[in-house]
Amino acid sequence: MLIAGPDTRVVELRVHGVQGTTPQTLVDAVAAVDVAGDGLGRIVRPADRLRRPAPGPVLQTDGRPIPRTVEGYLWGGMTSGGVAKATWALLFPFSIANVAHWMLPPVPDRNLPAHLLGIGLRSLLRVFALLLTALLVAQISVVSLDLLAAQCLRPGTACLTSVPDDVRTLPWLRTFLGLLPIVVVVAVMRRVSHVDWRIERREIADAEKKEQQPPSGLPGAHVATDPDTPALRSLHVVAALAVAALIALGGPLKQLTASGGMGVAVTVAWTVAMALITASVLGVLLLDDPTGGAPHRGGRWLRAALGRRPRRLLLVVSVLLVVATLALQRQLPVRVPGADVTVQVVALLMAFVLVLFGLLLVPAALLARGGWKSLPRELRPWAGGWFAAPVLAIAGLLGGGFGAGVALPVRKLLSDELHLPIGYDYITLLWGVAGALGLASTLVVASFTSAVRWRAFRKGKEWAREASLLHSGRMRDLRAARRAWWWARWERNHGHHLILIIASVLVVGAVVATVLRVRNVPPATWIAPFSAVGVGVLGLLAVALLRAVYLAARQPESGRRLGIIADIAQFWPREAHPIVPPCYALKVVPELVSRVQDHLRDHGTRVVLCGHSQGSLLVAVAAARLLEELPPHDRERIGLVTAGSQLQWAYPRAFPAVVPHASLAKLAGGLDGRWRALCRGTDPLGGAVTTWRRQVFDGMLLGAGFRADGTEGALAPALRGPTGALVLGGDHWLPDPQRGPFPGRRWRSGVSAHSDYTSDPEWDRAVAIAAGLMEVDAPESTPLPFARRPETRSRDVLGGS
């Protein structure tokens, strides 16, 4: 531990979690002011009455008070705040497919079968993502080209009677109106895929040098931008425009019939559309660059062939194809058969790719099992490393559900006499069966959970024995804590099971609908209730999403709540699907690293990175980058505090290749005991980070975890801090409700769960330990005085106080 000198000061750099926050809340002040940043990534400090940056509260240590500067990094503006960002929620299926890439199991070193399986899985993911884009275009075509242009605006119909027949008979007008929304949506998707918050771009030459070096093994080492993203973006846009043209020309199975020169022109346009789609599929299948740019990989020739000029040429050809399709459609037919056929063909191809992906994922997960089979069950990846398959299935089925959910209300608004493609009957059946199974599953899970809880309490089984240690002598707090501990533990242990249940329910519904459609079995009369349920579920799905986006335009606070979806999904860079919102981690992490390096130029400064919830992942990755870049004498002046973190129970288990358990152990060893984690058993979203296999024995909290020397194993019994917290290894278990109130300190009553960790007085002690100013196993400090003494005797037979 470094000895504190007279010029020693601590900079506490805080990073918030999902849903954003205000600058004042982040730095615990009544006013805050920006001191750095560009408006999207804001660095703020507490402010005085003249709006000047003010120093933070003094940090009390065992020896003397140390000056402290509190800063906060606000990144919520990158994911929420405004209509444009709220509409990113419409790309949610694309984002889920992109997240599935980062859930793939790790590839063991020097294992050729695992390496080949990894290449195949990544290729299938990119193909599935391309089909997801094609499905969106096909479903928009059903609404704009078939329902609106071909049926509703046909001369002589009673739909939209305000449009006169003279306008309806104008040449090319209906075709133009049908293709225009598709082109606009494709243009918007292309624009979204160009938005980027990155401040640093890794060049291909630098990436090649880095890949030749052994990997660092620290958290987030693979979170980097992919130089193949521009090529993937162009291939998706080209495929989307080609699919739109193909639908208007008759579909993938049969082209429109015409005589003479018109027939030749239709055949040429149809062939060009099929060629562009085939080229796009082959392109995304062969591009493979999971580590951020390596020109010596097998796709280097394809990468060169998809340079800037070839990509522009492909885009020009696809745009000209759409224009030619418009010229060939003087008047639309009564129906557009290509829309229904394309939706069904794309859906079947997606199902085939998903099944193949799931089959290949099984041996890949088994080959990677050697990396985690020695870990306790609570630390192993979810579903044995196979979790990417159900997530990808949810992405595909939600993509199909959104499109059908929009088409059904549009038909209701225009006219009930309009006809949707026959395939939509089976989509409503899919979601009807899924809705019924989902309701049944919910009842079963709720009944089972209630029975287990009732049986446990009836037999007097003591849940959360740790809570008894934390709330000794405070019976009212203990009763509230036990209830919250039980539910929080249940959510952490079974949250991923709910995702598996949702995926299973949707897949069962999809199998039933697919079998009936392939066999061309019309829905029976007794199935009508399921179809009605499906119509309701799809309508509710689409209306709820569109209403949330609408409210975001009228009420900014709603837009921030909607940003929760983006906050979780947008951490991951574009890899499988390029048309997703930009990755904020590629901006936040380098800026945090740069800010810390600026502070460390003052040799008396020590910097503690503090992250709450999702912010804990950001500061962990930033700390890992600092350990890679800083010299040894500067590494000793950085520390890490995480609060309400998912760095044990969620991220290593859902993303075993990016945030594996071994990387967290290496980070803990590199920080040499300066990683402190604040935990509450009542927190359903956060949990322990550095310890596991905890148990209470003889009035002591025991467990295994990361040691200060970088090893893992059994730890010394937990020590009680001056405010009642139990410190086991690097984890500080906080009593919730808090003890106190304490004179001169802010206090929060009731169960805090996932919020307001800075209100606990243990926060300052954790910051002091992370700054290297206090020994974690120092003699127990004098307890802080209570403003009121807690009662230790219960006033009723139930133990209430």
JSON list of C-alpha atoms in Angstrom, two decimals, residues 546-630:
[
{"chain": "A", "resi": 546, "resn": "LEU", "atom": "CA", "xyz": [-45.42, 2.67, -31.18]},
{"chain": "A", "resi": 547, "resn": "ARG", "atom": "CA", "xyz": [-47.15, 4.36, -28.25]},
{"chain": "A", "resi": 548, "resn": "ALA", "atom": "CA", "xyz": [-43.91, 4.35, -26.28]},
{"chain": "A", "resi": 549, "resn": "VAL", "atom": "CA", "xyz": [-42.10, 6.03, -29.18]},
{"chain": "A", "resi": 550, "resn": "TYR", "atom": "CA", "xyz": [-44.92, 8.58, -29.50]},
{"chain": "A", "resi": 551, "resn": "LEU", "atom": "CA", "xyz": [-44.80, 9.40, -25.80]},
{"chain": "A", "resi": 552, "resn": "ALA", "atom": "CA", "xyz": [-41.05, 9.85, -26.07]},
{"chain": "A", "resi": 553, "resn": "ALA", "atom": "CA", "xyz": [-41.72, 12.72, -28.47]},
{"chain": "A", "resi": 554, "resn": "ARG", "atom": "CA", "xyz": [-44.19, 14.36, -26.08]},
{"chain": "A", "resi": 555, "resn": "GLN", "atom": "CA", "xyz": [-42.62, 13.45, -22.74]},
{"chain": "A", "resi": 556, "resn": "PRO", "atom": "CA", "xyz": [-38.82, 13.28, -22.53]},
{"chain": "A", "resi": 557, "resn": "GLU", "atom": "CA", "xyz": [-39.01, 11.28, -19.30]},
{"chain": "A", "resi": 558, "resn": "SER", "atom": "CA", "xyz": [-40.79, 8.49, -21.19]},
{"chain": "A", "resi": 559, "resn": "GLY", "atom": "CA", "xyz": [-37.99, 8.49, -23.71]},
{"chain": "A", "resi": 560, "resn": "ARG", "atom": "CA", "xyz": [-35.48, 7.99, -20.92]},
{"chain": "A", "resi": 561, "resn": "ARG", "atom": "CA", "xyz": [-37.43, 5.04, -19.53]},
{"chain": "A", "resi": 562, "resn": "LEU", "atom": "CA", "xyz": [-37.57, 3.53, -22.99]},
{"chain": "A", "resi": 563, "resn": "GLY", "atom": "CA", "xyz": [-33.78, 3.86, -23.08]},
{"chain": "A", "resi": 564, "resn": "ILE", "atom": "CA", "xyz": [-33.44, 0.93, -20.67]},
{"chain": "A", "resi": 565, "resn": "ILE", "atom": "CA", "xyz": [-33.70, -1.41, -23.67]},
{"chain": "A", "resi": 566, "resn": "ALA", "atom": "CA", "xyz": [-31.02, 0.48, -25.54]},
{"chain": "A", "resi": 567, "resn": "ASP", "atom": "CA", "xyz": [-28.74, 0.81, -22.52]},
{"chain": "A", "resi": 568, "resn": "ILE", "atom": "CA", "xyz": [-28.40, -2.96, -22.23]},
{"chain": "A", "resi": 569, "resn": "ALA", "atom": "CA", "xyz": [-28.21, -3.85, -25.93]},
{"chain": "A", "resi": 570, "resn": "GLN", "atom": "CA", "xyz": [-26.11, -0.90, -27.09]},
{"chain": "A", "resi": 571, "resn": "PHE", "atom": "CA", "xyz": [-23.12, -1.78, -24.96]},
{"chain": "A", "resi": 572, "resn": "TRP", "atom": "CA", "xyz": [-22.10, -4.30, -27.61]},
{"chain": "A", "resi": 573, "resn": "PRO", "atom": "CA", "xyz": [-20.45, -3.17, -30.88]},
{"chain": "A", "resi": 574, "resn": "ARG", "atom": "CA", "xyz": [-21.97, -3.90, -34.28]},
{"chain": "A", "resi": 575, "resn": "GLU", "atom": "CA", "xyz": [-20.89, -7.38, -35.24]},
{"chain": "A", "resi": 576, "resn": "ALA", "atom": "CA", "xyz": [-23.65, -9.71, -36.45]},
{"chain": "A", "resi": 577, "resn": "HIS", "atom": "CA", "xyz": [-26.08, -6.97, -37.50]},
{"chain": "A", "resi": 578, "resn": "PRO", "atom": "CA", "xyz": [-24.72, -3.59, -38.67]},
{"chain": "A", "resi": 579, "resn": "ILE", "atom": "CA", "xyz": [-28.08, -1.76, -38.59]},
{"chain": "A", "resi": 580, "resn": "VAL", "atom": "CA", "xyz": [-28.24, -1.27, -34.84]},
{"chain": "A", "resi": 581, "resn": "PRO", "atom": "CA", "xyz": [-27.68, 1.82, -32.68]},
{"chain": "A", "resi": 582, "resn": "PRO", "atom": "CA", "xyz": [-24.03, 2.68, -32.04]},
{"chain": "A", "resi": 583, "resn": "CYS", "atom": "CA", "xyz": [-22.08, 1.11, -29.20]},
{"chain": "A", "resi": 584, "resn": "TYR", "atom": "CA", "xyz": [-21.57, 3.62, -26.41]},
{"chain": "A", "resi": 585, "resn": "ALA", "atom": "CA", "xyz": [-18.82, 1.52, -24.76]},
{"chain": "A", "resi": 586, "resn": "LEU", "atom": "CA", "xyz": [-16.48, 2.41, -27.64]},
{"chain": "A", "resi": 587, "resn": "LYS", "atom": "CA", "xyz": [-16.77, 6.04, -26.55]},
{"chain": "A", "resi": 588, "resn": "VAL", "atom": "CA", "xyz": [-17.26, 5.79, -22.79]},
{"chain": "A", "resi": 589, "resn": "VAL", "atom": "CA", "xyz": [-14.34, 3.48, -22.03]},
{"chain": "A", "resi": 590, "resn": "PRO", "atom": "CA", "xyz": [-11.64, 5.46, -23.91]},
{"chain": "A", "resi": 591, "resn": "GLU", "atom": "CA", "xyz": [-12.89, 8.71, -22.41]},
{"chain": "A", "resi": 592, "resn": "LEU", "atom": "CA", "xyz": [-12.81, 7.26, -18.90]},
{"chain": "A", "resi": 593, "resn": "VAL", "atom": "CA", "xyz": [-9.29, 5.98, -19.52]},
{"chain": "A", "resi": 594, "resn": "SER", "atom": "CA", "xyz": [-8.22, 9.37, -20.83]},
{"chain": "A", "resi": 595, "resn": "ARG", "atom": "CA", "xyz": [-9.75, 11.19, -17.85]},
{"chain": "A", "resi": 596, "resn": "VAL", "atom": "CA", "xyz": [-7.99, 8.90, -15.37]},
{"chain": "A", "resi": 597, "resn": "GLN", "atom": "CA", "xyz": [-4.67, 9.38, -17.14]},
{"chain": "A", "resi": 598, "resn": "ASP", "atom": "CA", "xyz": [-5.13, 13.15, -16.97]},
{"chain": "A", "resi": 599, "resn": "HIS", "atom": "CA", "xyz": [-5.64, 13.00, -13.21]},
{"chain": "A", "resi": 600, "resn": "LEU", "atom": "CA", "xyz": [-2.68, 10.65, -12.69]},
{"chain": "A", "resi": 601, "resn": "ARG", "atom": "CA", "xyz": [-0.31, 13.23, -14.14]},
{"chain": "A", "resi": 602, "resn": "ASP", "atom": "CA", "xyz": [-0.48, 14.75, -10.67]},
{"chain": "A", "resi": 603, "resn": "HIS", "atom": "CA", "xyz": [1.70, 12.32, -8.71]},
{"chain": "A", "resi": 604, "resn": "GLY", "atom": "CA", "xyz": [-0.22, 12.90, -5.48]},
{"chain": "A", "resi": 605, "resn": "THR", "atom": "CA", "xyz": [-3.57, 11.94, -7.01]},
{"chain": "A", "resi": 606, "resn": "ARG", "atom": "CA", "xyz": [-5.26, 8.57, -6.65]},
{"chain": "A", "resi": 607, "resn": "VAL", "atom": "CA", "xyz": [-8.25, 7.76, -8.84]},
{"chain": "A", "resi": 608, "resn": "VAL", "atom": "CA", "xyz": [-11.08, 5.44, -7.85]},
{"chain": "A", "resi": 609, "resn": "LEU", "atom": "CA", "xyz": [-13.44, 4.37, -10.64]},
{"chain": "A", "resi": 610, "resn": "CYS", "atom": "CA", "xyz": [-16.95, 3.84, -9.22]},
{"chain": "A", "resi": 611, "resn": "GLY", "atom": "CA", "xyz": [-19.68, 2.19, -11.26]},
{"chain": "A", "resi": 612, "resn": "HIS", "atom": "CA", "xyz": [-23.29, 1.37, -10.43]},
{"chain": "A", "resi": 613, "resn": "SER", "atom": "CA", "xyz": [-25.16, -1.44, -12.20]},
{"chain": "A", "resi": 614, "resn": "GLN", "atom": "CA", "xyz": [-24.34, -1.23, -15.93]},
{"chain": "A", "resi": 615, "resn": "GLY", "atom": "CA", "xyz": [-21.73, 1.38, -15.03]},
{"chain": "A", "resi": 616, "resn": "SER", "atom": "CA", "xyz": [-19.84, -1.32, -13.14]},
{"chain": "A", "resi": 617, "resn": "LEU", "atom": "CA", "xyz": [-19.21, -3.13, -16.42]},
{"chain": "A", "resi": 618, "resn": "LEU", "atom": "CA", "xyz": [-17.96, 0.10, -18.01]},
{"chain": "A", "resi": 619, "resn": "VAL", "atom": "CA", "xyz": [-15.55, 0.90, -15.17]},
{"chain": "A", "resi": 620, "resn": "ALA", "atom": "CA", "xyz": [-14.33, -2.71, -15.04]},
{"chain": "A", "resi": 621, "resn": "VAL", "atom": "CA", "xyz": [-13.44, -2.60, -18.74]},
{"chain": "A", "resi": 622, "resn": "ALA", "atom": "CA", "xyz": [-11.85, 0.85, -18.26]},
{"chain": "A", "resi": 623, "resn": "ALA", "atom": "CA", "xyz": [-9.79, -0.45, -15.31]},
{"chain": "A", "resi": 624, "resn": "ALA", "atom": "CA", "xyz": [-8.67, -3.38, -17.43]},
{"chain": "A", "resi": 625, "resn": "ARG", "atom": "CA", "xyz": [-7.50, -1.02, -20.20]},
{"chain": "A", "resi": 626, "resn": "LEU", "atom": "CA", "xyz": [-5.64, 1.07, -17.61]},
{"chain": "A", "resi": 627, "resn": "LEU", "atom": "CA", "xyz": [-3.83, -1.99, -16.28]},
{"chain": "A", "resi": 628, "resn": "GLU", "atom": "CA", "xyz": [-2.73, -2.74, -19.85]},
{"chain": "A", "resi": 629, "resn": "GLU", "atom": "CA", "xyz": [-1.52, 0.79, -20.60]},
{"chain": "A", "resi": 630, "resn": "LEU", "atom": "CA", "xyz": [-0.19, 2.28, -17.35]}
]
